[in-house]
mmCIF file with all atom_site columns, C-alpha atoms in Angstrom:
data_model
loop_
_atom_site.group_PDB
_atom_site.id
_atom_site.type_symbol
_atom_site.label_atom_id
_atom_site.label_alt_id
_atom_site.label_comp_id
_atom_site.label_asym_id
_atom_site.label_entity_id
_atom_site.label_seq_id
_atom_site.pdbx_PDB_ins_code
_atom_site.Cartn_x
_atom_site.Cartn_y
_atom_site.Cartn_z
_atom_site.occupancy
_atom_site.B_iso_or_equiv
_atom_site.pdbx_formal_charge
_atom_site.auth_seq_id
_atom_site.auth_comp_id
_atom_site.auth_asym_id
_atom_site.auth_atom_id
_atom_site.pdbx_PDB_model_num
ATOM 1   C CA . MET L 1 1   ? -35.960 45.205 24.271  1.00 0.00 ? 1   MET L CA 1
ATOM 2   C CA . ASN L 1 2   ? -35.490 42.697 27.076  1.00 0.00 ? 2   ASN L CA 1
ATOM 3   C CA . LYS L 1 3   ? -33.587 39.408 26.648  1.00 0.00 ? 3   LYS L CA 1
ATOM 4   C CA . LYS L 1 4   ? -36.741 37.262 26.572  1.00 0.00 ? 4   LYS L CA 1
ATOM 5   C CA . THR L 1 5   ? -38.297 39.348 23.770  1.00 0.00 ? 5   THR L CA 1
ATOM 6   C CA . ALA L 1 6   ? -34.994 39.381 21.879  1.00 0.00 ? 6   ALA L CA 1
ATOM 7   C CA . LYS L 1 7   ? -34.767 35.568 22.101  1.00 0.00 ? 7   LYS L CA 1
ATOM 8   C CA . LYS L 1 8   ? -38.402 35.205 21.015  1.00 0.00 ? 8   LYS L CA 1
ATOM 9   C CA . ASN L 1 9   ? -37.734 37.432 17.994  1.00 0.00 ? 9   ASN L CA 1
ATOM 10  C CA . GLU L 1 10  ? -34.590 35.444 17.211  1.00 0.00 ? 10  GLU L CA 1
ATOM 11  C CA . ILE L 1 11  ? -36.626 32.208 17.163  1.00 0.00 ? 11  ILE L CA 1
ATOM 12  C CA . ILE L 1 12  ? -39.287 33.771 14.943  1.00 0.00 ? 12  ILE L CA 1
ATOM 13  C CA . ASN L 1 13  ? -36.701 35.247 12.584  1.00 0.00 ? 13  ASN L CA 1
ATOM 14  C CA . ALA L 1 14  ? -35.012 31.863 12.178  1.00 0.00 ? 14  ALA L CA 1
ATOM 15  C CA . SER L 1 15  ? -38.254 29.970 11.562  1.00 0.00 ? 15  SER L CA 1
ATOM 16  C CA . ILE L 1 16  ? -40.900 32.291 10.094  1.00 0.00 ? 16  ILE L CA 1
ATOM 17  C CA . ASN L 1 17  ? -40.129 31.383 6.479   1.00 0.00 ? 17  ASN L CA 1
ATOM 18  C CA . LEU L 1 18  ? -41.315 27.829 7.138   1.00 0.00 ? 18  LEU L CA 1
ATOM 19  C CA . MET L 1 19  ? -44.784 28.949 8.102   1.00 0.00 ? 19  MET L CA 1
ATOM 20  C CA . TYR L 1 20  ? -44.656 31.578 5.386   1.00 0.00 ? 20  TYR L CA 1
ATOM 21  C CA . LEU L 1 21  ? -44.055 28.917 2.710   1.00 0.00 ? 21  LEU L CA 1
ATOM 22  C CA . LYS L 1 22  ? -45.803 25.860 4.188   1.00 0.00 ? 22  LYS L CA 1
ATOM 23  C CA . GLY L 1 23  ? -48.663 27.565 5.989   1.00 0.00 ? 23  GLY L CA 1
ATOM 24  C CA . TYR L 1 24  ? -49.908 27.167 9.523   1.00 0.00 ? 24  TYR L CA 1
ATOM 25  C CA . ASN L 1 25  ? -51.183 23.611 9.153   1.00 0.00 ? 25  ASN L CA 1
ATOM 26  C CA . GLY L 1 26  ? -48.123 22.529 7.184   1.00 0.00 ? 26  GLY L CA 1
ATOM 27  C CA . THR L 1 27  ? -45.722 23.644 9.908   1.00 0.00 ? 27  THR L CA 1
ATOM 28  C CA . SER L 1 28  ? -45.233 21.703 13.139  1.00 0.00 ? 28  SER L CA 1
ATOM 29  C CA . VAL L 1 29  ? -43.663 22.874 16.372  1.00 0.00 ? 29  VAL L CA 1
ATOM 30  C CA . LYS L 1 30  ? -40.805 20.465 15.567  1.00 0.00 ? 30  LYS L CA 1
ATOM 31  C CA . ASP L 1 31  ? -40.324 22.195 12.206  1.00 0.00 ? 31  ASP L CA 1
ATOM 32  C CA . ILE L 1 32  ? -40.107 25.530 14.025  1.00 0.00 ? 32  ILE L CA 1
ATOM 33  C CA . THR L 1 33  ? -37.664 24.288 16.670  1.00 0.00 ? 33  THR L CA 1
ATOM 34  C CA . ASP L 1 34  ? -35.498 22.552 14.046  1.00 0.00 ? 34  ASP L CA 1
ATOM 35  C CA . ALA L 1 35  ? -35.336 25.733 11.957  1.00 0.00 ? 35  ALA L CA 1
ATOM 36  C CA . ALA L 1 36  ? -34.513 27.818 15.023  1.00 0.00 ? 36  ALA L CA 1
ATOM 37  C CA . GLY L 1 37  ? -32.003 25.271 16.316  1.00 0.00 ? 37  GLY L CA 1
ATOM 38  C CA . ILE L 1 38  ? -33.622 25.046 19.732  1.00 0.00 ? 38  ILE L CA 1
ATOM 39  C CA . PRO L 1 39  ? -34.989 22.149 21.795  1.00 0.00 ? 39  PRO L CA 1
ATOM 40  C CA . LYS L 1 40  ? -38.754 21.738 21.936  1.00 0.00 ? 40  LYS L CA 1
ATOM 41  C CA . GLY L 1 41  ? -38.832 22.778 25.586  1.00 0.00 ? 41  GLY L CA 1
ATOM 42  C CA . SER L 1 42  ? -37.298 26.130 24.708  1.00 0.00 ? 42  SER L CA 1
ATOM 43  C CA . PHE L 1 43  ? -40.163 26.759 22.302  1.00 0.00 ? 43  PHE L CA 1
ATOM 44  C CA . TYR L 1 44  ? -42.646 26.496 25.190  1.00 0.00 ? 44  TYR L CA 1
ATOM 45  C CA . ASN L 1 45  ? -40.545 28.867 27.295  1.00 0.00 ? 45  ASN L CA 1
ATOM 46  C CA . HIS L 1 46  ? -41.346 31.567 24.727  1.00 0.00 ? 46  HIS L CA 1
ATOM 47  C CA . PHE L 1 47  ? -44.692 30.572 23.205  1.00 0.00 ? 47  PHE L CA 1
ATOM 48  C CA . GLU L 1 48  ? -47.772 29.102 24.812  1.00 0.00 ? 48  GLU L CA 1
ATOM 49  C CA . ASP L 1 49  ? -48.428 26.964 21.716  1.00 0.00 ? 49  ASP L CA 1
ATOM 50  C CA . LYS L 1 50  ? -48.196 27.049 17.917  1.00 0.00 ? 50  LYS L CA 1
ATOM 51  C CA . GLU L 1 51  ? -51.217 29.354 17.672  1.00 0.00 ? 51  GLU L CA 1
ATOM 52  C CA . HIS L 1 52  ? -49.544 31.954 19.904  1.00 0.00 ? 52  HIS L CA 1
ATOM 53  C CA . TYR L 1 53  ? -46.314 31.517 17.930  1.00 0.00 ? 53  TYR L CA 1
ATOM 54  C CA . ALA L 1 54  ? -48.283 32.334 14.754  1.00 0.00 ? 54  ALA L CA 1
ATOM 55  C CA . VAL L 1 55  ? -49.732 35.498 16.326  1.00 0.00 ? 55  VAL L CA 1
ATOM 56  C CA . ASP L 1 56  ? -46.276 36.596 17.455  1.00 0.00 ? 56  ASP L CA 1
ATOM 57  C CA . ALA L 1 57  ? -44.887 35.770 13.979  1.00 0.00 ? 57  ALA L CA 1
ATOM 58  C CA . ILE L 1 58  ? -47.639 37.831 12.322  1.00 0.00 ? 58  ILE L CA 1
ATOM 59  C CA . ASN L 1 59  ? -46.833 40.815 14.542  1.00 0.00 ? 59  ASN L CA 1
ATOM 60  C CA . TYR L 1 60  ? -43.081 40.326 14.056  1.00 0.00 ? 60  TYR L CA 1
ATOM 61  C CA . TYR L 1 61  ? -43.557 40.226 10.269  1.00 0.00 ? 61  TYR L CA 1
ATOM 62  C CA . TYR L 1 62  ? -45.552 43.452 10.325  1.00 0.00 ? 62  TYR L CA 1
ATOM 63  C CA . GLN L 1 63  ? -43.234 45.279 12.722  1.00 0.00 ? 63  GLN L CA 1
ATOM 64  C CA . GLU L 1 64  ? -39.881 44.026 11.446  1.00 0.00 ? 64  GLU L CA 1
ATOM 65  C CA . VAL L 1 65  ? -40.357 43.192 7.746   1.00 0.00 ? 65  VAL L CA 1
ATOM 66  C CA . ILE L 1 66  ? -43.209 45.362 6.517   1.00 0.00 ? 66  ILE L CA 1
ATOM 67  C CA . SER L 1 67  ? -42.331 48.406 8.639   1.00 0.00 ? 67  SER L CA 1
ATOM 68  C CA . GLU L 1 68  ? -39.599 49.187 6.103   1.00 0.00 ? 68  GLU L CA 1
ATOM 69  C CA . PHE L 1 69  ? -42.354 49.641 3.517   1.00 0.00 ? 69  PHE L CA 1
ATOM 70  C CA . THR L 1 70  ? -45.024 51.219 5.741   1.00 0.00 ? 70  THR L CA 1
ATOM 71  C CA . ALA L 1 71  ? -42.521 53.959 6.605   1.00 0.00 ? 71  ALA L CA 1
ATOM 72  C CA . THR L 1 72  ? -43.133 55.165 3.044   1.00 0.00 ? 72  THR L CA 1
ATOM 73  C CA . LEU L 1 73  ? -46.747 55.911 3.990   1.00 0.00 ? 73  LEU L CA 1
ATOM 74  C CA . VAL L 1 74  ? -45.542 58.687 6.322   1.00 0.00 ? 74  VAL L CA 1
ATOM 75  C CA . ASN L 1 75  ? -42.660 59.971 4.182   1.00 0.00 ? 75  ASN L CA 1
ATOM 76  C CA . GLN L 1 76  ? -43.196 63.737 4.131   1.00 0.00 ? 76  GLN L CA 1
ATOM 77  C CA . ASN L 1 77  ? -40.897 64.067 1.112   1.00 0.00 ? 77  ASN L CA 1
ATOM 78  C CA . LEU L 1 78  ? -43.664 62.517 -1.000  1.00 0.00 ? 78  LEU L CA 1
ATOM 79  C CA . GLY L 1 79  ? -47.189 63.671 -1.646  1.00 0.00 ? 79  GLY L CA 1
ATOM 80  C CA . PRO L 1 80  ? -49.928 61.580 0.003   1.00 0.00 ? 80  PRO L CA 1
ATOM 81  C CA . LEU L 1 81  ? -50.961 59.728 -3.170  1.00 0.00 ? 81  LEU L CA 1
ATOM 82  C CA . ASP L 1 82  ? -47.333 59.154 -4.115  1.00 0.00 ? 82  ASP L CA 1
ATOM 83  C CA . ARG L 1 83  ? -46.763 57.577 -0.690  1.00 0.00 ? 83  ARG L CA 1
ATOM 84  C CA . ILE L 1 84  ? -49.422 54.947 -1.414  1.00 0.00 ? 84  ILE L CA 1
ATOM 85  C CA . LYS L 1 85  ? -48.045 54.318 -4.911  1.00 0.00 ? 85  LYS L CA 1
ATOM 86  C CA . GLU L 1 86  ? -44.467 54.097 -3.661  1.00 0.00 ? 86  GLU L CA 1
ATOM 87  C CA . PHE L 1 87  ? -45.465 51.679 -0.893  1.00 0.00 ? 87  PHE L CA 1
ATOM 88  C CA . CYS L 1 88  ? -46.967 49.355 -3.516  1.00 0.00 ? 88  CYS L CA 1
ATOM 89  C CA . LYS L 1 89  ? -43.975 49.712 -5.840  1.00 0.00 ? 89  LYS L CA 1
ATOM 90  C CA . GLN L 1 90  ? -41.539 48.859 -3.049  1.00 0.00 ? 90  GLN L CA 1
ATOM 91  C CA . VAL L 1 91  ? -43.473 45.770 -1.981  1.00 0.00 ? 91  VAL L CA 1
ATOM 92  C CA . ILE L 1 92  ? -43.821 44.595 -5.595  1.00 0.00 ? 92  ILE L CA 1
ATOM 93  C CA . SER L 1 93  ? -40.060 44.983 -6.054  1.00 0.00 ? 93  SER L CA 1
ATOM 94  C CA . TRP L 1 94  ? -39.415 43.010 -2.852  1.00 0.00 ? 94  TRP L CA 1
ATOM 95  C CA . LEU L 1 95  ? -41.822 40.263 -3.971  1.00 0.00 ? 95  LEU L CA 1
ATOM 96  C CA . GLU L 1 96  ? -40.028 40.091 -7.307  1.00 0.00 ? 96  GLU L CA 1
ATOM 97  C CA . GLN L 1 97  ? -36.774 39.457 -5.433  1.00 0.00 ? 97  GLN L CA 1
ATOM 98  C CA . GLN L 1 98  ? -38.593 36.544 -3.749  1.00 0.00 ? 98  GLN L CA 1
ATOM 99  C CA . ASP L 1 99  ? -39.622 35.181 -7.197  1.00 0.00 ? 99  ASP L CA 1
ATOM 100 C CA . PHE L 1 100 ? -43.280 35.934 -6.354  1.00 0.00 ? 100 PHE L CA 1
ATOM 101 C CA . LYS L 1 101 ? -43.450 32.837 -4.115  1.00 0.00 ? 101 LYS L CA 1
ATOM 102 C CA . LEU L 1 102 ? -44.224 34.272 -0.714  1.00 0.00 ? 102 LEU L CA 1
ATOM 103 C CA . GLY L 1 103 ? -47.271 36.470 -1.030  1.00 0.00 ? 103 GLY L CA 1
ATOM 104 C CA . CYS L 1 104 ? -48.104 38.317 2.155   1.00 0.00 ? 104 CYS L CA 1
ATOM 105 C CA . PHE L 1 105 ? -47.637 36.478 5.447   1.00 0.00 ? 105 PHE L CA 1
ATOM 106 C CA . VAL L 1 106 ? -50.586 38.357 6.949   1.00 0.00 ? 106 VAL L CA 1
ATOM 107 C CA . GLY L 1 107 ? -52.735 37.527 3.920   1.00 0.00 ? 107 GLY L CA 1
ATOM 108 C CA . ASN L 1 108 ? -51.618 33.893 3.970   1.00 0.00 ? 108 ASN L CA 1
ATOM 109 C CA . MET L 1 109 ? -52.576 33.566 7.635   1.00 0.00 ? 109 MET L CA 1
ATOM 110 C CA . THR L 1 110 ? -55.871 35.355 6.997   1.00 0.00 ? 110 THR L CA 1
ATOM 111 C CA . GLN L 1 111 ? -56.770 32.948 4.244   1.00 0.00 ? 111 GLN L CA 1
ATOM 112 C CA . GLU L 1 112 ? -55.765 29.792 6.077   1.00 0.00 ? 112 GLU L CA 1
ATOM 113 C CA . MET L 1 113 ? -56.693 30.580 9.681   1.00 0.00 ? 113 MET L CA 1
ATOM 114 C CA . GLY L 1 114 ? -58.878 33.702 9.700   1.00 0.00 ? 114 GLY L CA 1
ATOM 115 C CA . ASP L 1 115 ? -62.067 31.720 10.214  1.00 0.00 ? 115 ASP L CA 1
ATOM 116 C CA . VAL L 1 116 ? -60.459 28.972 12.325  1.00 0.00 ? 116 VAL L CA 1
ATOM 117 C CA . SER L 1 117 ? -58.538 30.754 15.080  1.00 0.00 ? 117 SER L CA 1
ATOM 118 C CA . GLU L 1 118 ? -59.940 33.767 16.875  1.00 0.00 ? 118 GLU L CA 1
ATOM 119 C CA . LEU L 1 119 ? -56.444 34.714 18.084  1.00 0.00 ? 119 LEU L CA 1
ATOM 120 C CA . ILE L 1 120 ? -55.021 34.710 14.569  1.00 0.00 ? 120 ILE L CA 1
ATOM 121 C CA . SER L 1 121 ? -58.129 36.376 13.163  1.00 0.00 ? 121 SER L CA 1
ATOM 122 C CA . ASP L 1 122 ? -57.796 39.213 15.681  1.00 0.00 ? 122 ASP L CA 1
ATOM 123 C CA . ALA L 1 123 ? -54.076 39.633 14.918  1.00 0.00 ? 123 ALA L CA 1
ATOM 124 C CA . VAL L 1 124 ? -54.549 39.887 11.147  1.00 0.00 ? 124 VAL L CA 1
ATOM 125 C CA . ALA L 1 125 ? -57.628 42.102 11.548  1.00 0.00 ? 125 ALA L CA 1
ATOM 126 C CA . ASN L 1 126 ? -55.574 44.554 13.629  1.00 0.00 ? 126 ASN L CA 1
ATOM 127 C CA . ILE L 1 127 ? -52.916 44.713 10.929  1.00 0.00 ? 127 ILE L CA 1
ATOM 128 C CA . HIS L 1 128 ? -55.468 45.189 8.152   1.00 0.00 ? 128 HIS L CA 1
ATOM 129 C CA . LYS L 1 129 ? -57.102 47.967 10.196  1.00 0.00 ? 129 LYS L CA 1
ATOM 130 C CA . ASP L 1 130 ? -53.726 49.621 10.712  1.00 0.00 ? 130 ASP L CA 1
ATOM 131 C CA . MET L 1 131 ? -52.976 49.489 6.977   1.00 0.00 ? 131 MET L CA 1
ATOM 132 C CA . GLU L 1 132 ? -56.417 50.896 6.162   1.00 0.00 ? 132 GLU L CA 1
ATOM 133 C CA . SER L 1 133 ? -55.861 53.685 8.682   1.00 0.00 ? 133 SER L CA 1
ATOM 134 C CA . ARG L 1 134 ? -52.469 54.593 7.199   1.00 0.00 ? 134 ARG L CA 1
ATOM 135 C CA . ILE L 1 135 ? -53.872 54.655 3.675   1.00 0.00 ? 135 ILE L CA 1
ATOM 136 C CA . HIS L 1 136 ? -56.975 56.535 4.808   1.00 0.00 ? 136 HIS L CA 1
ATOM 137 C CA . LYS L 1 137 ? -54.834 59.291 6.376   1.00 0.00 ? 137 LYS L CA 1
ATOM 138 C CA . ASN L 1 138 ? -53.042 59.742 3.062   1.00 0.00 ? 138 ASN L CA 1
ATOM 139 C CA . LEU L 1 139 ? -56.341 59.812 1.142   1.00 0.00 ? 139 LEU L CA 1
ATOM 140 C CA . VAL L 1 140 ? -57.758 62.443 3.511   1.00 0.00 ? 140 VAL L CA 1
ATOM 141 C CA . GLU L 1 141 ? -54.614 64.550 3.138   1.00 0.00 ? 141 GLU L CA 1
ATOM 142 C CA . ALA L 1 142 ? -54.777 64.218 -0.646  1.00 0.00 ? 142 ALA L CA 1
ATOM 143 C CA . TYR L 1 143 ? -58.458 65.169 -0.684  1.00 0.00 ? 143 TYR L CA 1
ATOM 144 C CA . GLU L 1 144 ? -57.857 68.193 1.555   1.00 0.00 ? 144 GLU L CA 1
ATOM 145 C CA . ASN L 1 145 ? -54.988 69.263 -0.733  1.00 0.00 ? 145 ASN L CA 1
ATOM 146 C CA . ARG L 1 146 ? -57.233 68.704 -3.774  1.00 0.00 ? 146 ARG L CA 1
ATOM 147 C CA . ALA L 1 147 ? -54.862 66.072 -5.129  1.00 0.00 ? 147 ALA L CA 1
ATOM 148 C CA . LEU L 1 148 ? -57.688 63.520 -5.034  1.00 0.00 ? 148 LEU L CA 1
ATOM 149 C CA . LYS L 1 149 ? -60.565 64.675 -7.186  1.00 0.00 ? 149 LYS L CA 1
ATOM 150 C CA . LYS L 1 150 ? -63.124 61.936 -6.707  1.00 0.00 ? 150 LYS L CA 1
ATOM 151 C CA . GLU L 1 151 ? -65.963 62.379 -4.281  1.00 0.00 ? 151 GLU L CA 1
ATOM 152 C CA . LEU L 1 152 ? -66.363 59.083 -2.515  1.00 0.00 ? 152 LEU L CA 1
ATOM 153 C CA . SER L 1 153 ? -66.046 57.501 0.867   1.00 0.00 ? 153 SER L CA 1
ATOM 154 C CA . LEU L 1 154 ? -62.351 57.653 1.684   1.00 0.00 ? 154 LEU L CA 1
ATOM 155 C CA . LYS L 1 155 ? -62.743 54.976 4.368   1.00 0.00 ? 155 LYS L CA 1
ATOM 156 C CA . ALA L 1 156 ? -64.370 52.664 1.814   1.00 0.00 ? 156 ALA L CA 1
ATOM 157 C CA . LEU L 1 157 ? -61.612 53.458 -0.691  1.00 0.00 ? 157 LEU L CA 1
ATOM 158 C CA . ALA L 1 158 ? -58.895 52.664 1.875   1.00 0.00 ? 158 ALA L CA 1
ATOM 159 C CA . SER L 1 159 ? -60.610 49.368 2.701   1.00 0.00 ? 159 SER L CA 1
ATOM 160 C CA . PHE L 1 160 ? -61.002 48.576 -0.997  1.00 0.00 ? 160 PHE L CA 1
ATOM 161 C CA . ILE L 1 161 ? -57.313 49.269 -1.661  1.00 0.00 ? 161 ILE L CA 1
ATOM 162 C CA . VAL L 1 162 ? -56.178 46.951 1.162   1.00 0.00 ? 162 VAL L CA 1
ATOM 163 C CA . SER L 1 163 ? -58.626 44.204 0.115   1.00 0.00 ? 163 SER L CA 1
ATOM 164 C CA . SER L 1 164 ? -57.702 44.489 -3.560  1.00 0.00 ? 164 SER L CA 1
ATOM 165 C CA . TRP L 1 165 ? -54.020 44.468 -2.675  1.00 0.00 ? 165 TRP L CA 1
ATOM 166 C CA . GLN L 1 166 ? -54.450 41.255 -0.667  1.00 0.00 ? 166 GLN L CA 1
ATOM 167 C CA . GLY L 1 167 ? -56.428 39.694 -3.515  1.00 0.00 ? 167 GLY L CA 1
ATOM 168 C CA . SER L 1 168 ? -53.692 40.638 -5.987  1.00 0.00 ? 168 SER L CA 1
ATOM 169 C CA . LEU L 1 169 ? -51.091 39.028 -3.727  1.00 0.00 ? 169 LEU L CA 1
ATOM 170 C CA . LEU L 1 170 ? -53.182 35.867 -3.574  1.00 0.00 ? 170 LEU L CA 1
ATOM 171 C CA . ARG L 1 171 ? -53.480 35.755 -7.372  1.00 0.00 ? 171 ARG L CA 1
ATOM 172 C CA . MET L 1 172 ? -49.724 36.373 -7.635  1.00 0.00 ? 172 MET L CA 1
ATOM 173 C CA . LYS L 1 173 ? -49.122 33.182 -5.664  1.00 0.00 ? 173 LYS L CA 1
ATOM 174 C CA . GLU L 1 174 ? -51.425 31.331 -8.047  1.00 0.00 ? 174 GLU L CA 1
ATOM 175 C CA . THR L 1 175 ? -49.650 32.504 -11.204 1.00 0.00 ? 175 THR L CA 1
ATOM 176 C CA . GLY L 1 176 ? -46.132 32.899 -9.824  1.00 0.00 ? 176 GLY L CA 1
ATOM 177 C CA . ASP L 1 177 ? -45.700 36.200 -11.637 1.00 0.00 ? 177 ASP L CA 1
ATOM 178 C CA . ARG L 1 178 ? -46.453 39.903 -11.346 1.00 0.00 ? 178 ARG L CA 1
ATOM 179 C CA . THR L 1 179 ? -49.488 40.078 -13.682 1.00 0.00 ? 179 THR L CA 1
ATOM 180 C CA . SER L 1 180 ? -52.087 40.624 -10.946 1.00 0.00 ? 180 SER L CA 1
ATOM 181 C CA . LEU L 1 181 ? -49.835 43.102 -9.108  1.00 0.00 ? 181 LEU L CA 1
ATOM 182 C CA . ASP L 1 182 ? -49.329 45.122 -12.274 1.00 0.00 ? 182 ASP L CA 1
ATOM 183 C CA . ALA L 1 183 ? -53.088 45.134 -12.949 1.00 0.00 ? 183 ALA L CA 1
ATOM 184 C CA . PHE L 1 184 ? -53.737 46.290 -9.375  1.00 0.00 ? 184 PHE L CA 1
ATOM 185 C CA . TYR L 1 185 ? -51.113 49.031 -9.656  1.00 0.00 ? 185 TYR L CA 1
ATOM 186 C CA . THR L 1 186 ? -52.496 50.248 -12.987 1.00 0.00 ? 186 THR L CA 1
ATOM 187 C CA . VAL L 1 187 ? -56.056 50.553 -11.658 1.00 0.00 ? 187 VAL L CA 1
ATOM 188 C CA . LEU L 1 188 ? -54.767 52.114 -8.424  1.00 0.00 ? 188 LEU L CA 1
ATOM 189 C CA . THR L 1 189 ? -52.706 54.784 -10.146 1.00 0.00 ? 189 THR L CA 1
ATOM 190 C CA . GLU L 1 190 ? -54.760 55.459 -13.274 1.00 0.00 ? 190 GLU L CA 1
ATOM 191 C CA . ASP L 1 191 ? -58.306 55.159 -11.912 1.00 0.00 ? 191 ASP L CA 1
ATOM 192 C CA . LEU L 1 192 ? -58.528 55.240 -8.109  1.00 0.00 ? 192 LEU L CA 1
ATOM 193 C CA . LEU L 1 193 ? -55.931 57.793 -7.081  1.00 0.00 ? 193 LEU L CA 1
ATOM 194 C CA . LYS L 1 194 ? -56.944 60.619 -9.416  1.00 0.00 ? 194 LYS L CA 1
#
């Protein structure tokens, strides 16, 4: 990683929680620079504008924060359906450590800016497609190994799992507890992944 990318990541790491908690519209460039401890001019050395910062923050979140969990989806020590279940369990545990306040940064940006900013919409769509692809690969492997008994569209199931997961995270933010996540996990494990 070159110095410019490292500095950009350092700025995002120091400031991403603001946008995570306050949203895109609730976070100003000044908020970001104050959190990162940099002058405003330095912000524009690394980001074209706040919209590009948000796209870089979305990608940083997925690559640096969520990658710890997505690694579970390729863990060959687990069966394909167990990988999906374990991914969800790990994220739920992490959210519990955050007192169920954060939700998903990608989901938050999707909800707030998905129909407003084409740049942000494209960034979150790419992440959702990647998640669907990872889950789909596990579903295909499970089906081929006869671990998944249902005959249905595996692409549709992967899309449904990602969409339902995001909806459960949204409801979690509403209630401030794990009720919706537990309901999602129960349906996932007892009905969908059989």
